[in-house]
XYZ file of C-alpha atoms in Angstrom:
570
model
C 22.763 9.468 -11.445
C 22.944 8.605 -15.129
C 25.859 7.203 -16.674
C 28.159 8.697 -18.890
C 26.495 7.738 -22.250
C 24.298 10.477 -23.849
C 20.656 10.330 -24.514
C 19.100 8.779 -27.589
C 17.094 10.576 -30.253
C 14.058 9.108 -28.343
C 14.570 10.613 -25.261
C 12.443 13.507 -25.989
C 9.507 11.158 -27.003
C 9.983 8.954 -23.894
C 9.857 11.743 -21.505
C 6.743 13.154 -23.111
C 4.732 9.553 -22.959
C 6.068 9.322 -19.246
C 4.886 13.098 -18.479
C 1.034 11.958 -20.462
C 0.642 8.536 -18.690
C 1.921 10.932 -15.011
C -1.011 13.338 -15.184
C -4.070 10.672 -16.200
C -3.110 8.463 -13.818
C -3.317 11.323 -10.793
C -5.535 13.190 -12.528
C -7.967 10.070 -12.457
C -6.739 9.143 -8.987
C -5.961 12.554 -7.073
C -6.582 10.896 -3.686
C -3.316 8.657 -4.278
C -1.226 11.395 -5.673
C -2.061 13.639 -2.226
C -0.848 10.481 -0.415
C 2.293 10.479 -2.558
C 2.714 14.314 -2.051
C 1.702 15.651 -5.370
C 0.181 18.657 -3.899
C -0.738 19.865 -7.965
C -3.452 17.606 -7.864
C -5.060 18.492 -4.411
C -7.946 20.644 -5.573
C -9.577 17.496 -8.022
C -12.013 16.036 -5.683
C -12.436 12.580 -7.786
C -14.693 11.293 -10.509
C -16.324 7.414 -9.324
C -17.808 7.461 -12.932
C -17.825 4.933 -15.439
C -17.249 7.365 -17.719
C -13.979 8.384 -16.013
C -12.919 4.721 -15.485
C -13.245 4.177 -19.299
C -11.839 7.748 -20.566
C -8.416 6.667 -18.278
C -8.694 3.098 -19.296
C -9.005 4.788 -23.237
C -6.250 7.415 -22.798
C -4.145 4.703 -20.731
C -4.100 2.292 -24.208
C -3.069 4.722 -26.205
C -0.069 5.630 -24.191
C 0.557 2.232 -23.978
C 0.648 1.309 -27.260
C 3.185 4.206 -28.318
C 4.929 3.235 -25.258
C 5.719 -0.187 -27.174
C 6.652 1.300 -30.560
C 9.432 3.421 -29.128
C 12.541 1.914 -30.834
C 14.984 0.997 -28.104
C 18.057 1.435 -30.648
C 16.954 5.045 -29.934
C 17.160 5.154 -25.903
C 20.153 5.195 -23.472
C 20.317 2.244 -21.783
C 19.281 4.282 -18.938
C 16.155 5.173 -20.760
C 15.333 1.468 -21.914
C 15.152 1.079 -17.987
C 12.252 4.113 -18.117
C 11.066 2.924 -20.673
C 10.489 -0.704 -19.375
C 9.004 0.847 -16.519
C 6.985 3.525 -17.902
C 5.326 0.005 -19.811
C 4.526 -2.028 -16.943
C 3.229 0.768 -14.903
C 1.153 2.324 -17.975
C -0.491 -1.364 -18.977
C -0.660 -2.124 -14.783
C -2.996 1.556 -15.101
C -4.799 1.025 -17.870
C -6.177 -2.816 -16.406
C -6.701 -1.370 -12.812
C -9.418 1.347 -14.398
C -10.776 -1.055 -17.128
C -11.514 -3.364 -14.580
C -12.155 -0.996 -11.719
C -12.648 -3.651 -9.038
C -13.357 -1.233 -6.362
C -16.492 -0.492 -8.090
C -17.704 -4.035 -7.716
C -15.814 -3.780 -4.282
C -17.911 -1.730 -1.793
C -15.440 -1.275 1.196
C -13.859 0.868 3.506
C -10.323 -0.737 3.539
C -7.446 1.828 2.498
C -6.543 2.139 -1.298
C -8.576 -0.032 -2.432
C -11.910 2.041 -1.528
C -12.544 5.259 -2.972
C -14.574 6.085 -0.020
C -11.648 5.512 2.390
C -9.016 7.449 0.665
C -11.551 10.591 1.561
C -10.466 10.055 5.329
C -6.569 9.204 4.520
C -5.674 11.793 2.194
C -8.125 15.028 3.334
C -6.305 15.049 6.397
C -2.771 15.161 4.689
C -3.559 18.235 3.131
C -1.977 21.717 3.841
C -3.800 24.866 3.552
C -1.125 26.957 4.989
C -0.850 29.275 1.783
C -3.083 30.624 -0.438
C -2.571 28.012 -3.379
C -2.860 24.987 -0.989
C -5.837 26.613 0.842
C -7.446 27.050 -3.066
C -6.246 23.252 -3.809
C -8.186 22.384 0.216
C -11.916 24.220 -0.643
C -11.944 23.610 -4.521
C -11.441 19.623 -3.287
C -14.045 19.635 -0.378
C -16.482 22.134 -3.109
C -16.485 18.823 -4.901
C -17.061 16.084 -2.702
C -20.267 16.305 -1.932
C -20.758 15.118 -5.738
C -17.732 12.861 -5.405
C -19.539 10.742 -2.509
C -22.948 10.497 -4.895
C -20.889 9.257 -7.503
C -19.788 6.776 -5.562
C -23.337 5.143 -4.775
C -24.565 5.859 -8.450
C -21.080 3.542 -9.739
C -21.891 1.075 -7.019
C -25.291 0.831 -7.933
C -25.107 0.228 -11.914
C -22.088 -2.098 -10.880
C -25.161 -4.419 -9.306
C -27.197 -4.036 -11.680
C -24.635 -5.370 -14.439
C -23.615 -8.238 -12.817
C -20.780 -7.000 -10.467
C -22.840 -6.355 -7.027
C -20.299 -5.993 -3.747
C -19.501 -8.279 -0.831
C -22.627 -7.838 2.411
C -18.966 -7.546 4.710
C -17.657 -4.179 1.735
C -21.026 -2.786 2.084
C -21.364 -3.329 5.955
C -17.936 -1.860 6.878
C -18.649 0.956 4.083
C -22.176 1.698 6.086
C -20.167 1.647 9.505
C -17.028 4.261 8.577
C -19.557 6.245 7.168
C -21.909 6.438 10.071
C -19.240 6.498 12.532
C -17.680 9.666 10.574
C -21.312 11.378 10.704
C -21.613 10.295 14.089
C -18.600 12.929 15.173
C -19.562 16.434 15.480
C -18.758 18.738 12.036
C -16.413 20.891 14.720
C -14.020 17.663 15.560
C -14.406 16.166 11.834
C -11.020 14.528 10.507
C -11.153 16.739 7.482
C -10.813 19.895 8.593
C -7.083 19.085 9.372
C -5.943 21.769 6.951
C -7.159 24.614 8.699
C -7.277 22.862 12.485
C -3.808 25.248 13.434
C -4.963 28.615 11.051
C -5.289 31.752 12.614
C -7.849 32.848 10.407
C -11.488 31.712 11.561
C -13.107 32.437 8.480
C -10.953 29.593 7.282
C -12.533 27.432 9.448
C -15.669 28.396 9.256
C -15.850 28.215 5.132
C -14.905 24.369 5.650
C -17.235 23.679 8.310
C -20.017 25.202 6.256
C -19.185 22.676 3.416
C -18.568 20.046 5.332
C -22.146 20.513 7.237
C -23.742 21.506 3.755
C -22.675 19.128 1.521
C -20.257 16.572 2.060
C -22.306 15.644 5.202
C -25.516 15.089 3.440
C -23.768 12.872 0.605
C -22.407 10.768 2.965
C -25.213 10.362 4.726
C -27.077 9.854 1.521
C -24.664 7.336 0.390
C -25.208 5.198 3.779
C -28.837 5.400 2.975
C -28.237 4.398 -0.752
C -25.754 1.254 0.191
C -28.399 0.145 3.053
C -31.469 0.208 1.392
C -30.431 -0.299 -2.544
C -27.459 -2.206 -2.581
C -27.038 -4.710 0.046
C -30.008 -6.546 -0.352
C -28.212 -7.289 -4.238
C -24.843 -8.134 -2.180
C -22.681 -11.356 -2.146
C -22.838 -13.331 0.505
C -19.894 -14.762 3.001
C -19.527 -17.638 0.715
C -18.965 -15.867 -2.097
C -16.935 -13.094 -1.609
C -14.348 -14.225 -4.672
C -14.522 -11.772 -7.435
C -14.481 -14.581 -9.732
C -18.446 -15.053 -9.179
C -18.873 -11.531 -10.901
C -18.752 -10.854 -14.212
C -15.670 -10.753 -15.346
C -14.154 -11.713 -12.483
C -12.121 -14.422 -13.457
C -9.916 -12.542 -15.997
C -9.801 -9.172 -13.881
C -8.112 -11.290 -11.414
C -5.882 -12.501 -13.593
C -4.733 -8.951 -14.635
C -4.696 -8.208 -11.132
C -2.243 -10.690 -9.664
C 0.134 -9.903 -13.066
C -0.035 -6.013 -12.098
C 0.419 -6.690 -8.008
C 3.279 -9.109 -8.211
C 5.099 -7.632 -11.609
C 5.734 -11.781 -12.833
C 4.239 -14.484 -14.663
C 3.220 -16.665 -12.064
C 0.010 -18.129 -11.896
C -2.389 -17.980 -8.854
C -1.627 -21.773 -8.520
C 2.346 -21.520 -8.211
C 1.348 -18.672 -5.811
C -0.575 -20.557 -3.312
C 2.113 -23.323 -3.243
C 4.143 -21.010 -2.783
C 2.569 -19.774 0.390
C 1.906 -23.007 1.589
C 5.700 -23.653 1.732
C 7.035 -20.567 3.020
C 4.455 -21.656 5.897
C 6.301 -24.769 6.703
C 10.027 -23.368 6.746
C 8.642 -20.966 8.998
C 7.109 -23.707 11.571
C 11.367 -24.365 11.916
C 11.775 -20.793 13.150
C 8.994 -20.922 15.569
C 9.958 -23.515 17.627
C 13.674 -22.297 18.112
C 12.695 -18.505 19.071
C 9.599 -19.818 21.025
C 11.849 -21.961 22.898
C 13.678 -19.056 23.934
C 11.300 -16.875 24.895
C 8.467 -18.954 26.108
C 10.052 -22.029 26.828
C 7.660 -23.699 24.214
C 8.562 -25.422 20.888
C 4.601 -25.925 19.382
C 3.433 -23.431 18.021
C -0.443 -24.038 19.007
C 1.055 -23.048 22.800
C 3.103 -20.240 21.150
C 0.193 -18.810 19.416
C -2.004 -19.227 21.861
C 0.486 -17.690 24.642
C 0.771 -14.938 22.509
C -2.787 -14.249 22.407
C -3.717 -14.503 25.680
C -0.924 -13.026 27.805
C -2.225 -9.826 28.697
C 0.878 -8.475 29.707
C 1.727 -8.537 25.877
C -1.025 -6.377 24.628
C -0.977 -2.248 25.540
C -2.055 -0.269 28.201
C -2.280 3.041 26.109
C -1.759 4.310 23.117
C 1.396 6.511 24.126
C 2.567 3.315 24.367
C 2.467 1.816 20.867
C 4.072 5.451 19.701
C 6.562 4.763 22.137
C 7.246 1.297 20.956
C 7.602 2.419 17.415
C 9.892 5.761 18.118
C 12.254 3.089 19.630
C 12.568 0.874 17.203
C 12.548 3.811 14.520
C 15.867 5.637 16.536
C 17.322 2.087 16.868
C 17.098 1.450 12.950
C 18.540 5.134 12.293
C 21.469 5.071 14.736
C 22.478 1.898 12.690
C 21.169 2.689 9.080
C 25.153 3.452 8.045
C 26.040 0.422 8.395
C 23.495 -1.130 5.807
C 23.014 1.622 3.369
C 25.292 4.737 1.922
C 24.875 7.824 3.785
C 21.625 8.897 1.942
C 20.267 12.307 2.594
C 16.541 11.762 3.592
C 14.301 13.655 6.489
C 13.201 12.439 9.431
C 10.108 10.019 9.429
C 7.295 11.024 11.806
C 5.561 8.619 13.800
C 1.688 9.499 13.336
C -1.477 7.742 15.229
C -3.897 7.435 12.259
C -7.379 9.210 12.581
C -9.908 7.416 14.318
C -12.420 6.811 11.228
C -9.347 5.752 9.163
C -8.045 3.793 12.130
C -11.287 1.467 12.862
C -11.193 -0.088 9.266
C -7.224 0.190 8.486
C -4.600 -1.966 8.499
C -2.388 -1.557 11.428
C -0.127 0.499 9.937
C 0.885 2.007 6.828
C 3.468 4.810 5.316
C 2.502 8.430 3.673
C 5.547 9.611 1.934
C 6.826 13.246 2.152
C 5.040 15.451 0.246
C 7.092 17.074 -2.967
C 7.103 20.874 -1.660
C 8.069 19.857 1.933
C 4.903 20.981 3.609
C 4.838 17.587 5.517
C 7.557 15.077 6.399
C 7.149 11.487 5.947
C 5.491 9.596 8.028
C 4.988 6.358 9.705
C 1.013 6.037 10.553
C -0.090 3.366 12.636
C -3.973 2.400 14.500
C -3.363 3.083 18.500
C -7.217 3.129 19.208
C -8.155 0.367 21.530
C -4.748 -0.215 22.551
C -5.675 -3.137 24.876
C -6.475 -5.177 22.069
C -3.190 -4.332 20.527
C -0.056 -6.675 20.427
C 2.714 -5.200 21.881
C 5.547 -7.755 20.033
C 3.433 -6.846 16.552
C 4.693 -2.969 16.541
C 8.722 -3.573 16.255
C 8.395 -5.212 12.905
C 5.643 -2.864 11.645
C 7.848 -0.045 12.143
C 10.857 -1.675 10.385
C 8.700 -2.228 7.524
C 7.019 0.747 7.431
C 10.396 3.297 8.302
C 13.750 2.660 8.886
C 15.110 0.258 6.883
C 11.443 0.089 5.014
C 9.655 2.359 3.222
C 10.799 5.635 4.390
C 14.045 4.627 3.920
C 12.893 3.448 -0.160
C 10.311 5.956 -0.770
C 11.988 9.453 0.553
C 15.152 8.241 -0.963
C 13.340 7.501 -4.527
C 12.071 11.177 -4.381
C 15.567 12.380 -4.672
C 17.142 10.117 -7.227
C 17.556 11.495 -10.915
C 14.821 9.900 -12.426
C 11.700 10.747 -14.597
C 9.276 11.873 -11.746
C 6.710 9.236 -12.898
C 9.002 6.906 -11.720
C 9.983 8.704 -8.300
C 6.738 9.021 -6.989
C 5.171 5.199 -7.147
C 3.343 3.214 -3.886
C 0.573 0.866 -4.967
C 1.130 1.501 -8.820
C 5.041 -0.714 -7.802
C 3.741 -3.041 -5.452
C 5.927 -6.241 -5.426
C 9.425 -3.744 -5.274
C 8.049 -1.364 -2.697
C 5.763 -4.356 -0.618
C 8.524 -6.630 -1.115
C 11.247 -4.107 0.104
C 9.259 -3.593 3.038
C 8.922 -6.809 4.329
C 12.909 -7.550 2.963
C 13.584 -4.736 5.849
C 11.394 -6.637 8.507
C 13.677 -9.932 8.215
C 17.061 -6.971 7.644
C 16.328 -5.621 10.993
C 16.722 -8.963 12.835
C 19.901 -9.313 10.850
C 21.167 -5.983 12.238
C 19.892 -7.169 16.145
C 16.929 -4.035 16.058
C 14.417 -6.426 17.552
C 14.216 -5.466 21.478
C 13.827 -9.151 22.404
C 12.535 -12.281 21.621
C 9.199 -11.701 22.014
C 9.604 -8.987 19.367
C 10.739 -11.726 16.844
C 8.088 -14.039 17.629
C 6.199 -11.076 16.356
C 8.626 -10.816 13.593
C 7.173 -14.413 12.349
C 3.954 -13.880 13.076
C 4.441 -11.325 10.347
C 6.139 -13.294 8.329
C 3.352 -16.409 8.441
C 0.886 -13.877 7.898
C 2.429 -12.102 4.711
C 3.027 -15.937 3.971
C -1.074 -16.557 4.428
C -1.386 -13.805 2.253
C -0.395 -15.853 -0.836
C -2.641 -18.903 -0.154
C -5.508 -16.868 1.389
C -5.585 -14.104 -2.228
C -5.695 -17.052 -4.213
C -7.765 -19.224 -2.251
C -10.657 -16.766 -2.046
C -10.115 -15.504 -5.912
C -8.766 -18.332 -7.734
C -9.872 -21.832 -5.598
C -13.725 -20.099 -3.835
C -12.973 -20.043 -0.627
C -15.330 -18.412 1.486
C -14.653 -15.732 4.002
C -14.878 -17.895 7.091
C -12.718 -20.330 5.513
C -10.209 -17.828 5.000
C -10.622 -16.318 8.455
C -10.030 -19.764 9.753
C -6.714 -20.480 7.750
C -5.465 -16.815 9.159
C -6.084 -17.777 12.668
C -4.788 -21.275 12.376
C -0.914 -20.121 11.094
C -0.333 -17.101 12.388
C -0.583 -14.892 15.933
C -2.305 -12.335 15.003
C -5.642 -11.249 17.036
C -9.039 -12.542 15.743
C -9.672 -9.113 14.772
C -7.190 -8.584 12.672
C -7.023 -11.844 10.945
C -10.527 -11.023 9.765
C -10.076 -7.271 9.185
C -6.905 -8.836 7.115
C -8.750 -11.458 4.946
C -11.762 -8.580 4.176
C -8.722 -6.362 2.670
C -7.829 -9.244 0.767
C -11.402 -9.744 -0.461
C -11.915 -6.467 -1.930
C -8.305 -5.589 -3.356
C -7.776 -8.943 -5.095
C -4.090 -9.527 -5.657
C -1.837 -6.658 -3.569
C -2.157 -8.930 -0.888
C 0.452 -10.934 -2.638
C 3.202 -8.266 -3.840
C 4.503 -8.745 -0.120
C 6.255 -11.992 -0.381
C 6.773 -12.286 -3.994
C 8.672 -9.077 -3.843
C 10.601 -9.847 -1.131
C 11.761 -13.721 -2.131
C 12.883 -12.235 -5.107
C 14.900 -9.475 -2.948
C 16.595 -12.532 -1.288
C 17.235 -14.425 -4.109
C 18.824 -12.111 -6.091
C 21.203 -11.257 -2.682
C 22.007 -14.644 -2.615
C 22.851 -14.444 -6.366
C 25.268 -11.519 -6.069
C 26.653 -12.561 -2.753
C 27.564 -15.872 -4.936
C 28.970 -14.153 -7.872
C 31.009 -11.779 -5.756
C 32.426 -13.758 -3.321
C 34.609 -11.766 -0.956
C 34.177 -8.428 -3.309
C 30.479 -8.799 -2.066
C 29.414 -5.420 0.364
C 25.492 -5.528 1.333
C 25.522 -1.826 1.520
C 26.365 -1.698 -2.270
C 23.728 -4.318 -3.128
C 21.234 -2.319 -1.109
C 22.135 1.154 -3.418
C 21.445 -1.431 -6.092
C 17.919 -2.609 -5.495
C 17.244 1.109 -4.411
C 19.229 3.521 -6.434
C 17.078 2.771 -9.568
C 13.770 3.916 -7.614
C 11.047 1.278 -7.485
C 10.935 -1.439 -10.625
C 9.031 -4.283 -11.816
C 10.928 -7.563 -10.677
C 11.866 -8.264 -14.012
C 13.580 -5.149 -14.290
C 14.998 -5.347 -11.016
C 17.095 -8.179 -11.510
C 18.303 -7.244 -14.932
C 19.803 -4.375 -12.598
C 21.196 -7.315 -10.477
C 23.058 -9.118 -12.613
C 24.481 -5.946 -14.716
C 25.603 -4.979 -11.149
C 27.505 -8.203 -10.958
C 29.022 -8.172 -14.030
C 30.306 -4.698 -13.259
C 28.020 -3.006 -15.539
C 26.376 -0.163 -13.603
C 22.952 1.463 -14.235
C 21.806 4.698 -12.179
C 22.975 5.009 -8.804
């Protein structure tokens, strides 16, 4: 809650440059917002313009700028927190559309493809009232022309120097076939009316589905096939440093994903050292649970036991719901009683699921038409990990994201800063994989074999940092990358290419994962040093999360003000 000191004579200003910078940033990316349960901006179907990209980038500035000029002698200190805030995630904005590197990004991984959020965030939707049913048909009305845009950006992106990666616009061709491949009665977007008692419901969004957005995606597939690939980059130069531009989008990129000053050389040391001090950890839990100390054997043990991979798919829900009650029946020991719904566990559609990342979170939506939810790939489960899915839930749930995200919803905020995912990477990344190493504090993981996991997680969020920067900063090619994945981590072949592709066309989230979460650690270590005996983890969690999600910079200001006794919002 605030604190006791009234507002300053800029409040009113503040809120009204937070409430402008809220509505272009949905308004220009409505697929997002549905994933972060703004159900006001459901019925925009999406604009893949340039013209769009450079009307946000415009408007974006301009907030920015007046942003700047607010005189902090006028703010609360509570509202020179917004306002600090409201900065880095208005600048962060206005870079990701001037640079738009999904455009020169063809791809079918998650956020980062405009394509892709199509198949996360349609099937989110609610049409279970009139309004949300308006919102569902006004949105599919539109994509048909959404999905050409798309291929018309893509194409004047080649032809001006920024032409995609062959791997972006073969997985792009694949999801896209694959989804056309599926009958229009069993099609992924038709979620929203899949339980309504009215057929002429149904039948509306079949008829646009089978009408329209069918033939644009089809058209699209056509369009990336026969105009664009044969313009694409090759394996060996999948860094977005060999378009134009490249190099100094990337540089804007790793600023906005990690919220610091670091360069993409400090990062990749970085990396490379949290790899070694992992090796340490290896050996011990290896030795415990394989009787092996190298980690070659542990890896490849790991890898091909196939006792450790799944049988079904019920059982890598199962796997998750346990670790998910385990992490709840103990969440009041680590955290104030917080009053937050349940989070769902949620197999991820099968178009999403072939080109997703294992797992990932979709946070309640605002009007409590869905619940939060923890969605994770169970197709194929025999190719699946069983000792991966403990520490994916942690991160992803209870203690993760849930935990942070559902909570942030509540907290009396601005709502630009309660409803943030990508746009506060290194908090809400870093948090997340802060809860992975919390949980094996706590004794959530089932067994050894569940830790081993646990580190394989850990290397691979560590691979992340020298694998980003490798590719972007140092050249490296995709194989190489592939390679370096394989050789430090446990991970399945599959993934640790499906992994470096994401990495290739989102240049720089990769990193917010570790960044975010050393600095977690270090500023624990901090307060648990300044504190002494008065130190109580609970309270330092309602620190880092009682402020909502915050650039690191901002975060540990909180920090320290905590442990000098000054309090912020909580």
């Amino acid at each position: 809650m605030h604190t006791d000191e009234s507002p300053g004579d800029g409040s009113a200003e503040l809120a009204a440059l937070g409430e402008q910078y809220f509505r272009v940033q949905h308004s220009y990316d409505p697929y997002n917002a549905t994933l972060l349960g703004l159900s006001e901006f459901d019925q925009l179907p999406g604009d893949a313009s340039f013209e769009a990209s450079q009307d946000a980038s415009s408007q974006l500035a301009a907030i920015g700028k007046k942003v700047d000029a607010l005189d902090v002698d006028r703010l609360s200190t509570d509202e020179i927190i917004d306002r600090s805030v409201l900065s880095s995630l208005v600048h962060g904005a206005q870079q990701d559309a001037e640079h738009s590197l999904w455009a020169a990004n063809a791809s079918a991984k998650g956020y980062v493809s405009r394509q892709a959020l199509v198949f996360q965030a349609i099937p989110a939707m609610t049409a279970a009232d009139s309004e949300s049913a308006d919102r569902y048909f006004l949105r599919l009305a539109g994509l048909g022309r959404f999905f050409t845009g798309i291929g018309e950006r893509y194409a004047a992106e080649a032809a001006s120097g920024r032409p995609p990666t062959v791997c972006g616009v073969m997985d792009s061709i694949t999801q896209l076939e694959g989804y056309l491949a599926l009958p229009v009665e069993r099609d992924a977007l038709l979620a929203a009316v899949s339980t309504s008692h009215d057929p002429a419901l149904r039948n509306r969004a079949e008829s646009l589905l089978e009408h329209e957005v069918r033939p644009a995606m089809a058209a699209l597939a056509e369009r990336l096939r026969g105009d664009i690939l044969p313009t694409a980059r090759a394996d060996d130069r999948v860094s977005i440093s060999t378009v134009r531009g490249g190099g100094d989008s990337y540089i804007a990129a790793v600023a906005r994903h990690t919220t610091t000053d670091l360069t993409a050389v400090e990062i990749h040391r970085i990396g490379l050292d949290v790899l070694e001090q992992t090796r340490s950890e290896w050996q011990i839990v290896g030795q415990r649970a394989l009787g092996e100390s190298d980690f070659g054997t542990i890896a490849g043990h790991m890898r091909t036991d196939p006792g450790l991979r799944f049988d079904t798919s019920t059982q890598i829900v199962a796997v998750a719901q346990a670790a998910l009650d385990r992490a709840n029946a103990a969440r009041d020991r680590y955290f104030p009683a917080y009053d937050i719904g349940d989070c769902m566990i949620e197999e991820i559609n099968p178009i999403d699921a072939e080109h997703s990342a294992l797992a990932y979170y979709r946070p309640p939506a605002v009007d409590g038409s869905r619940p939060g939810a923890h969605c994770l790939s169970a197709t194929n489960p025999s190719s699946r990990f069983r000792f991966e899915y403990e520490a994916l839930a942690f991160h992803e749930s209870v203690p993760g994201h849930h935990l942070q995200l559902a909570l942030a919803q509540k907290l009396d905020i601005p709502r630009y800063r309660r409803y943030l995912d990508v746009e506060a990477c290194s908090f809400n990344e870093g948090w997340g994989l802060y809860a992975e190493q919390l949980a094996d504090e706590a004794g959530l993981y089932s067994d050894d074999l569940s830790r081993l996991g646990m580190l394989s997680m850990r290397a691979l969020r560590a691979c992340r940092l020298v694998i980003d920067t490798g590719i972007h900063h140092y050249g490296w090619s995709r194989q190489r990358a592939v390679d370096f994945m394989w050789n430090n981590t446990a991970t399945t072949a599959a993934n640790a290419t499906s992994e470096v592709d994401r990495y290739i066309h989102w240049p720089g989230q990769a990193l917010a994962y570790m960044i975010g979460c050393r600095e977690i650690l270090r500023l624990r270590e901090q307060s648990n040093s300044a504190q002494g005996s008065r130190f109580i983890l609970s309270d330092f969690h309602q620190t880092v999360l009682g402020s909502g999600a915050v650039p690191l910079m901002v975060l540990a200001t909180n920090v320290e003000r905590w442990n000098t006794g000054v309090l912020t919002r909580s």
